[in-house]
Short mmCIF file of C-alpha atoms in Angstrom, two decimals:
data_model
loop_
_atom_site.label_atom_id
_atom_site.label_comp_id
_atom_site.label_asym_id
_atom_site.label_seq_id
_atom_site.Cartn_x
_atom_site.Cartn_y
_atom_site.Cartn_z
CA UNK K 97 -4.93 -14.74 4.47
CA UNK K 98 -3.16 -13.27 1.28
CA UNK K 99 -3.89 -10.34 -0.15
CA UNK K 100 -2.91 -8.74 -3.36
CA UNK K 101 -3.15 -5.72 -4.91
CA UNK K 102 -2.66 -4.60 -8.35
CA UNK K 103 -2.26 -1.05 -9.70
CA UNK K 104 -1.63 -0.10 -12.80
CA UNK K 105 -1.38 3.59 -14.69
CA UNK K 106 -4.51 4.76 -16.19
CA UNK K 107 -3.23 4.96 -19.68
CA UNK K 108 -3.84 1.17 -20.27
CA UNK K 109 -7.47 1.79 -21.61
CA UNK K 110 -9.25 -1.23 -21.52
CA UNK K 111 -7.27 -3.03 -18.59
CA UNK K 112 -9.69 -5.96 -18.11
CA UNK K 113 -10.08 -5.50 -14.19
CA UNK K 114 -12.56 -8.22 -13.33
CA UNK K 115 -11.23 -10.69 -15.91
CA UNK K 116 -7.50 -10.12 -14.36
CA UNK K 117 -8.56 -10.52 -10.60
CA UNK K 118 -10.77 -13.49 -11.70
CA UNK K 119 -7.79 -15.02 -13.59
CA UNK K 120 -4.99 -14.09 -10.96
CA UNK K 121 -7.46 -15.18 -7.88
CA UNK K 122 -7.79 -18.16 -9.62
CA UNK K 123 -3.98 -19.30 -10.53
CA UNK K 124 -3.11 -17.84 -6.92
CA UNK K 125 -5.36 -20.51 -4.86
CA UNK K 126 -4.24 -23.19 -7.28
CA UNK K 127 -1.11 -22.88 -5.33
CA UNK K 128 -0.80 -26.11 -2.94
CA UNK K 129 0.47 -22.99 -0.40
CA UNK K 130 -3.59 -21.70 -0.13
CA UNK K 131 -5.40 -24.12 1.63
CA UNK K 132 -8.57 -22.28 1.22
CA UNK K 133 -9.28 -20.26 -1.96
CA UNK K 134 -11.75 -17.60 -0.10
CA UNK K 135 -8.61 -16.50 2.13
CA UNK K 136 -7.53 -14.63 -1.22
CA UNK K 137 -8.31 -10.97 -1.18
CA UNK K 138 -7.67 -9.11 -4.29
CA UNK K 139 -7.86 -5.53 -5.25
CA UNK K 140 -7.30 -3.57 -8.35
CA UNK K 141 -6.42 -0.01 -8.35
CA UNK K 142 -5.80 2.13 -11.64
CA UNK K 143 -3.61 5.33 -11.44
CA UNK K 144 -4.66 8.41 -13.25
CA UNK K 145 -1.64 10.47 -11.34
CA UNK K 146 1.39 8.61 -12.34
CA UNK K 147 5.00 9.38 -13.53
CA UNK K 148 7.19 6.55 -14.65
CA UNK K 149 10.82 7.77 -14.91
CA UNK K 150 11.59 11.34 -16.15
CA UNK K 151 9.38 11.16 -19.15
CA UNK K 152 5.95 12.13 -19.58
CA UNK K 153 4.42 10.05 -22.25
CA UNK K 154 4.36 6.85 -23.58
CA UNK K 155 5.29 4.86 -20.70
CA UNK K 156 2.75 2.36 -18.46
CA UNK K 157 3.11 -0.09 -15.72
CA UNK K 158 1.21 -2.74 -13.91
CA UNK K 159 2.51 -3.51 -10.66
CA UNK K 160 0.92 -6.57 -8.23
CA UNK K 161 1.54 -7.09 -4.99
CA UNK K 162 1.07 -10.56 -2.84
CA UNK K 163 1.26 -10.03 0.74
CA UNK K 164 1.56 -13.59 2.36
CA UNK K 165 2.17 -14.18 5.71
CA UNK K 166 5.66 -14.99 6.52
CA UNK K 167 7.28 -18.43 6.24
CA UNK K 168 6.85 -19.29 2.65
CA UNK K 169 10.09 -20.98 1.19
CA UNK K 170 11.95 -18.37 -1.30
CA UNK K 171 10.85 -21.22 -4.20
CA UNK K 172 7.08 -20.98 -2.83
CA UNK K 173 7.25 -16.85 -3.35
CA UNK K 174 8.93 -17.13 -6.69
CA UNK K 175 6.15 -19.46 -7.65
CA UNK K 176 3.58 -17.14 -6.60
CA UNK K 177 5.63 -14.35 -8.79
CA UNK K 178 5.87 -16.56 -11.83
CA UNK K 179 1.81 -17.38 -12.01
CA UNK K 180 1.10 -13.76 -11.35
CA UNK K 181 3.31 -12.49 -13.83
CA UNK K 182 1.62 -15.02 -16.63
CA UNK K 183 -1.55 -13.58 -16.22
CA UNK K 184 -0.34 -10.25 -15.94
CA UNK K 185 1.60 -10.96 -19.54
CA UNK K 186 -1.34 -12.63 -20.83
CA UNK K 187 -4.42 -9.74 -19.98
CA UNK K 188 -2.39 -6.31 -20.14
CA UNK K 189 -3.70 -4.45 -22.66
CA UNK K 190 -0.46 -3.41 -25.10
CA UNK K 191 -1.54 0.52 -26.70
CA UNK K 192 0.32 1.39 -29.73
CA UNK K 193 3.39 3.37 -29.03
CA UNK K 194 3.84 2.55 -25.30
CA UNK K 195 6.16 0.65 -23.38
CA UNK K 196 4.84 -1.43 -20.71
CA UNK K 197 6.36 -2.80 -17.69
CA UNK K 198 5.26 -5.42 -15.29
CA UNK K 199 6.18 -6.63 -11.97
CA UNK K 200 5.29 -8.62 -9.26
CA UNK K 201 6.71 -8.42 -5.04
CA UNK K 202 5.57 -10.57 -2.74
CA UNK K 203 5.36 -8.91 0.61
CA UNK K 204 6.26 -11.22 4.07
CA UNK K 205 3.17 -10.09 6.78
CA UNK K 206 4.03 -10.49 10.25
CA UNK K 207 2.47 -13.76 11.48
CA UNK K 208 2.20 -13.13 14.89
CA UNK K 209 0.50 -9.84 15.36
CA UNK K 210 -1.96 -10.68 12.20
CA UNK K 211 -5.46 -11.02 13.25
CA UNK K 212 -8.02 -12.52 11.04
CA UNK K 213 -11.71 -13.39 11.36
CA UNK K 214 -15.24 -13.25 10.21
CA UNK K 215 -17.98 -11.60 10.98
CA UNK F 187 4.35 8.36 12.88
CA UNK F 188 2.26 5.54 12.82
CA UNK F 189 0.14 5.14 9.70
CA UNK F 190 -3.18 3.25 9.66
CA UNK F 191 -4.96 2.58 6.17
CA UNK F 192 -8.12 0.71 6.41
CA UNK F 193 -9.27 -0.83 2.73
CA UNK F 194 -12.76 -2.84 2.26
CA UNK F 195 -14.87 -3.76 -0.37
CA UNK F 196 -17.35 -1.84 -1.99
CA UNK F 197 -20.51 -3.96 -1.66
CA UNK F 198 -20.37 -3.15 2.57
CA UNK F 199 -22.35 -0.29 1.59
CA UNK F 200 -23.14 2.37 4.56
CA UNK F 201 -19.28 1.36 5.49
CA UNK F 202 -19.29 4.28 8.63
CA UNK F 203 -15.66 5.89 6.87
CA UNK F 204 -15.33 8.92 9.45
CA UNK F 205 -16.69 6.78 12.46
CA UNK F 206 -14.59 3.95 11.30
CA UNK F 207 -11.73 6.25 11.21
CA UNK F 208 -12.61 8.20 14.55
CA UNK F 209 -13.04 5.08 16.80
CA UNK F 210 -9.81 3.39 15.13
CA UNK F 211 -7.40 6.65 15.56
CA UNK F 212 -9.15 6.59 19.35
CA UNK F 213 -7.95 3.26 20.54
CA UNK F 214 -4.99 3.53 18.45
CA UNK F 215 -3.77 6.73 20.40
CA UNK F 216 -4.96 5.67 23.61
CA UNK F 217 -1.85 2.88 23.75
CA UNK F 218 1.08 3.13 25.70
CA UNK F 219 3.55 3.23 22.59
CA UNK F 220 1.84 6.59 20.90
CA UNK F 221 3.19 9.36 22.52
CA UNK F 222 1.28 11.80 20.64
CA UNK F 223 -1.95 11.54 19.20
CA UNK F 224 -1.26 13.97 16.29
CA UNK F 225 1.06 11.49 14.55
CA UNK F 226 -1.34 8.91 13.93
CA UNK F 227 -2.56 9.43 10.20
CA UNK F 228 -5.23 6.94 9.07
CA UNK F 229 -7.03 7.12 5.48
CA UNK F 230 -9.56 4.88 4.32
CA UNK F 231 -10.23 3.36 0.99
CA UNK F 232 -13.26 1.73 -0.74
CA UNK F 233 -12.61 -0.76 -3.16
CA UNK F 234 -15.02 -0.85 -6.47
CA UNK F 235 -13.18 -3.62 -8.21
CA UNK F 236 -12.33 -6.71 -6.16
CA UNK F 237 -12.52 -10.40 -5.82
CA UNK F 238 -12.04 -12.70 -2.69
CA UNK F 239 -11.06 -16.22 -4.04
CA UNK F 240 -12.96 -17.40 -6.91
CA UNK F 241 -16.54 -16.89 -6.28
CA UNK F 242 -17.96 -13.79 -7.72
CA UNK F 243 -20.56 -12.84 -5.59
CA UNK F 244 -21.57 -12.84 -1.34
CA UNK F 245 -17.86 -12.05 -0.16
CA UNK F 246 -16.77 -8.95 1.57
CA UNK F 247 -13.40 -8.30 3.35
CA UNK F 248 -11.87 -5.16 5.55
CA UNK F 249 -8.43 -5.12 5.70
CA UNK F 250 -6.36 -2.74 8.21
CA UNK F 251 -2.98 -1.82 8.14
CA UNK F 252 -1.10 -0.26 10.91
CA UNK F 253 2.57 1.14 10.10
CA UNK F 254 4.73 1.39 12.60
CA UNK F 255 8.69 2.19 13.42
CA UNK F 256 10.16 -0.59 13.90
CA UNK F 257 11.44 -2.10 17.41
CA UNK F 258 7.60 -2.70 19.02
CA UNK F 259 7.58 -5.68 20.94
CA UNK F 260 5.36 -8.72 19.55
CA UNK F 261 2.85 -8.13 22.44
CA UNK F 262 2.68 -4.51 21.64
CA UNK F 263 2.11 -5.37 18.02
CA UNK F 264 -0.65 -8.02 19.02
CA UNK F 265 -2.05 -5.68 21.74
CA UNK F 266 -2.36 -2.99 18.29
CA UNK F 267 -4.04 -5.76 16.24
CA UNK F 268 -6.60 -6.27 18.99
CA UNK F 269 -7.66 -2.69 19.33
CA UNK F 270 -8.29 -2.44 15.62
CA UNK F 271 -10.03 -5.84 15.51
CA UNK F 272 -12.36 -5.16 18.09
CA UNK F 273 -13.32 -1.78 16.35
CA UNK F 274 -13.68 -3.49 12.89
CA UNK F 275 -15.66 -6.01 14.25
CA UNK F 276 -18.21 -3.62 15.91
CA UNK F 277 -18.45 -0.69 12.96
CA UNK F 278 -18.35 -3.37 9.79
CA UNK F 279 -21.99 -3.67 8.20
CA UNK F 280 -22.93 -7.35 7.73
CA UNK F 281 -25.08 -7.14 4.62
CA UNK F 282 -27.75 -9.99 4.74
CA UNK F 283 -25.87 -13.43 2.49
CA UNK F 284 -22.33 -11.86 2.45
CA UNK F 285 -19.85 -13.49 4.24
CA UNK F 286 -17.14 -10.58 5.72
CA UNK F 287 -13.78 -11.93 6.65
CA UNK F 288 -11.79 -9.49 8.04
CA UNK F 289 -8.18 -8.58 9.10
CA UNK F 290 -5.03 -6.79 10.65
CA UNK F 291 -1.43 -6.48 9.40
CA UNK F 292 1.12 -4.27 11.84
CA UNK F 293 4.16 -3.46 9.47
CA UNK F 294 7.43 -2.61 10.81
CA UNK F 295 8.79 0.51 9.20
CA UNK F 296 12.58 1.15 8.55
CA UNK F 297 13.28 3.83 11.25
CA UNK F 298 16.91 4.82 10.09
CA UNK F 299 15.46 5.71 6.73
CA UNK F 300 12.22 6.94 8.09
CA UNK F 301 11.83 10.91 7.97
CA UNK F 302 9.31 12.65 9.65
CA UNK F 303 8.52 17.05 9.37
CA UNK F 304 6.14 19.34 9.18
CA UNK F 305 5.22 22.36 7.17
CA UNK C 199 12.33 -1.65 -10.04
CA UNK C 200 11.60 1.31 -7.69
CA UNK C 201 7.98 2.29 -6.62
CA UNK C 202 7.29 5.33 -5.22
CA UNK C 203 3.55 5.83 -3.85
CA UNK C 204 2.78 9.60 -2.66
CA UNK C 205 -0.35 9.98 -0.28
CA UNK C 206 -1.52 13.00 1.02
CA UNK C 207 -4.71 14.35 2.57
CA UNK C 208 -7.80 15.95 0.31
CA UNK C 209 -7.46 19.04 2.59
CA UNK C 210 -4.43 20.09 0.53
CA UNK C 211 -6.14 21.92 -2.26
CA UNK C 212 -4.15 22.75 -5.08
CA UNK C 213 -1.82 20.07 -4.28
CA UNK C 214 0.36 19.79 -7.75
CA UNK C 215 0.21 16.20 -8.46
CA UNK C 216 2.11 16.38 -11.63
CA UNK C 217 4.58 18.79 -10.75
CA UNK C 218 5.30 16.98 -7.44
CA UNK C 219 5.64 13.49 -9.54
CA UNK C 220 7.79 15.06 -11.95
CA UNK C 221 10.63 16.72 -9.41
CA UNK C 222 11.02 13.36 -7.72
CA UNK C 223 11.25 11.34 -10.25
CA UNK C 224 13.76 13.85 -11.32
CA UNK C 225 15.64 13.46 -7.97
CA UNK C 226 15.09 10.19 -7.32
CA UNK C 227 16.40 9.03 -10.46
CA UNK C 228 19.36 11.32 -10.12
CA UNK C 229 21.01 8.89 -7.17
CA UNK C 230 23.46 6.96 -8.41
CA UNK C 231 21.94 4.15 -6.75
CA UNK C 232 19.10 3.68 -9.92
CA UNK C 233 21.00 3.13 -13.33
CA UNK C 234 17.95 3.46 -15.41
CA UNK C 235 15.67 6.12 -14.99
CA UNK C 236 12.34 4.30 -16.84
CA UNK C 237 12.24 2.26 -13.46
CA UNK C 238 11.13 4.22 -11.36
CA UNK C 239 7.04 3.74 -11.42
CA UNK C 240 5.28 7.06 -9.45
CA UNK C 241 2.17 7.28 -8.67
CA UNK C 242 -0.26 10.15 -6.56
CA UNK C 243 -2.86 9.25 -4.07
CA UNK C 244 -5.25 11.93 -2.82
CA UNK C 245 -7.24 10.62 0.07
CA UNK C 246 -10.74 12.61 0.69
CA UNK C 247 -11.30 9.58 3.39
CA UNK C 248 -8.68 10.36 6.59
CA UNK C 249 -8.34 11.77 9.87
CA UNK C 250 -4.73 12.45 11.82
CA UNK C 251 -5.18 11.58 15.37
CA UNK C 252 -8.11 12.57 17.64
CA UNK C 253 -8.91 15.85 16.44
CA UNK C 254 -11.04 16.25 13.27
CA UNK C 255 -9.30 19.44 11.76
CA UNK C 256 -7.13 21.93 10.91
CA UNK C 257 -4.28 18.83 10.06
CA UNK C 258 -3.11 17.26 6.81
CA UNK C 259 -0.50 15.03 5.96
CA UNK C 260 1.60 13.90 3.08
CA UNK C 261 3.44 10.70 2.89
CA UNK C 262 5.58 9.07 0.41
CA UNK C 263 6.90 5.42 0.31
CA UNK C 264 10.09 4.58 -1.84
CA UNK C 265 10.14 0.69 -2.53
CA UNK C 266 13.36 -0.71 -3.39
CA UNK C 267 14.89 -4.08 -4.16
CA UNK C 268 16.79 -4.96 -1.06
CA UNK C 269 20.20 -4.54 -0.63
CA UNK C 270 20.52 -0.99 -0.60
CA UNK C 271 22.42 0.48 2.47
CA UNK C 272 21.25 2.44 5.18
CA UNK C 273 23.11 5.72 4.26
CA UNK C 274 21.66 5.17 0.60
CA UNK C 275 18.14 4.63 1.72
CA UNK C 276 18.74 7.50 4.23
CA UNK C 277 20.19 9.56 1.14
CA UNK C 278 16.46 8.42 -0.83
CA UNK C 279 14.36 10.10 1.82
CA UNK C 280 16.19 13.56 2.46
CA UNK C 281 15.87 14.02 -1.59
CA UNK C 282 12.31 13.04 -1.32
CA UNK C 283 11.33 15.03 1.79
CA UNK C 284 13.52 18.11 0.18
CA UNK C 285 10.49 18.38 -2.82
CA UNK C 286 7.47 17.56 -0.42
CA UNK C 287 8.67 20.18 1.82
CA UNK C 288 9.07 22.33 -0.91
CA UNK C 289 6.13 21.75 -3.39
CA UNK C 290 3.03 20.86 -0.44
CA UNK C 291 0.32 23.75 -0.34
CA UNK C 292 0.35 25.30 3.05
CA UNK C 293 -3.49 25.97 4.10
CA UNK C 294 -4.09 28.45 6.87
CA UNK C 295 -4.33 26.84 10.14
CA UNK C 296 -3.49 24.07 9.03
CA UNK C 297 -0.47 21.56 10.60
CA UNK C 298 1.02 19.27 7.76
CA UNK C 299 2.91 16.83 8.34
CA UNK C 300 5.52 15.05 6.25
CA UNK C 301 6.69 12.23 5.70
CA UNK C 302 8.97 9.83 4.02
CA UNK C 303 9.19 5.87 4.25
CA UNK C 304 11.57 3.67 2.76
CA UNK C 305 10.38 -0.39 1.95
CA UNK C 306 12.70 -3.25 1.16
CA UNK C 307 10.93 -5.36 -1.19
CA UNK C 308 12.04 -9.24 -1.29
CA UNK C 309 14.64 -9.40 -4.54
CA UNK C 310 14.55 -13.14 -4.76
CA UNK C 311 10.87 -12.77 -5.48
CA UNK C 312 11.10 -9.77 -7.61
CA UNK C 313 10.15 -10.69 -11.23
CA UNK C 314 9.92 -7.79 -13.70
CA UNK C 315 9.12 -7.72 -17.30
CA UNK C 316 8.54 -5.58 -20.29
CA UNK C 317 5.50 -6.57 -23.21
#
């Protein structure tokens, strides 16, 4: 059931989208919380219209989101954070000049009105 | 003030985005709890780069999200879920060897904060 | 830590993506609730793919979600929207015929959760 969702601002040429899902869907299920690793959806979404702060230049971010449905322990969700982040630290491209910052949320879904199947 | 975002993944290709959207906003609308059609606004998005768990090919997902102000009962957020399932499940394309999960969140929006206008 | 995602519908030609970035991040970083201005991530989502409630024209919509560490009271996060609804009202194109509606949403993201770093 988890989904997660990365974005990140376009001016990180080279951000390795397939390697970085493949990575993060693949330290995500490791977790003893996912049963079942094809329950992970992931989705990567670059930004060309972005603004970080009040500057205009030389600024980028990467921002993923894990939405879990609720009930996880506050150490469970940190532990989600802290494998996301690694990969994040590990496969963000760093361009000369810019300061990049990362960050991970992990989103509660509501359990009871979430409806999942297959077709 | 409801807002409905539908996401999938790019290999459901002939994904019906205007029907999709048309039928959803319909049963949507047609509950008890939306006063007025008009403030339903529903966008979809088609995902090029994505990954469900750690197999690389003959996975699909849809994934709806219906925002709401919060104080809906459970059964109203259920009843929600079910409309939007039920119209998923009939307008997804099942490409031959692709296994489609899909699924619905309901998010509670902050009302006190929440501000609604128009032009 | 904030994120601020603005949506809006593909019927708003001319909609000034920059410009509108730039004057909220200007105002949003001007609350005295956000000490450091180079938090606040932005980004600009046109959606060609939407529909506002049962009727398939002459309507367009523009919403923005602020996402904040929890914590944050309600006149503060009430204080967040009016600034942010105060430059969508002023800065969305107004298309003839057309009925836009605004909107602003405020998100309280999990803190314990939260990781964010710099590379």
């Amino acid at each position: 059931m988890p989904h997660l969702i990365v974005e990140y601002s376009a001016n990180l040429s080279g951000f390795p989208e397939a390697q970085m899902l493949a990575e993060l869907n693949q330290t995500v299920t490791a977790s003893p919380e996912i049963p079942d690793e094809i329950e992970l959806k992931s989705r990567c979404v670059a930004h060309a219209s972005y603004a970080v702060g009040t500057q205009t230049t030389g600024r980028a971010f990467v921002h993923a989101q894990l939405r879990l449905l609720s009930g996880r322990s506050p150490e469970a969700k940190l532990d989600f954070s802290q494998r996301i982040v690694d990969v994040l630290r590990r496969l963000t491209p760093q361009p000369e000049g810019v300061l990049v910052q990362l960050s991970v949320e992990i989103v509660d879904m509501d359990r009871p009105s979430y409806i999942k199947t297959r077709l």
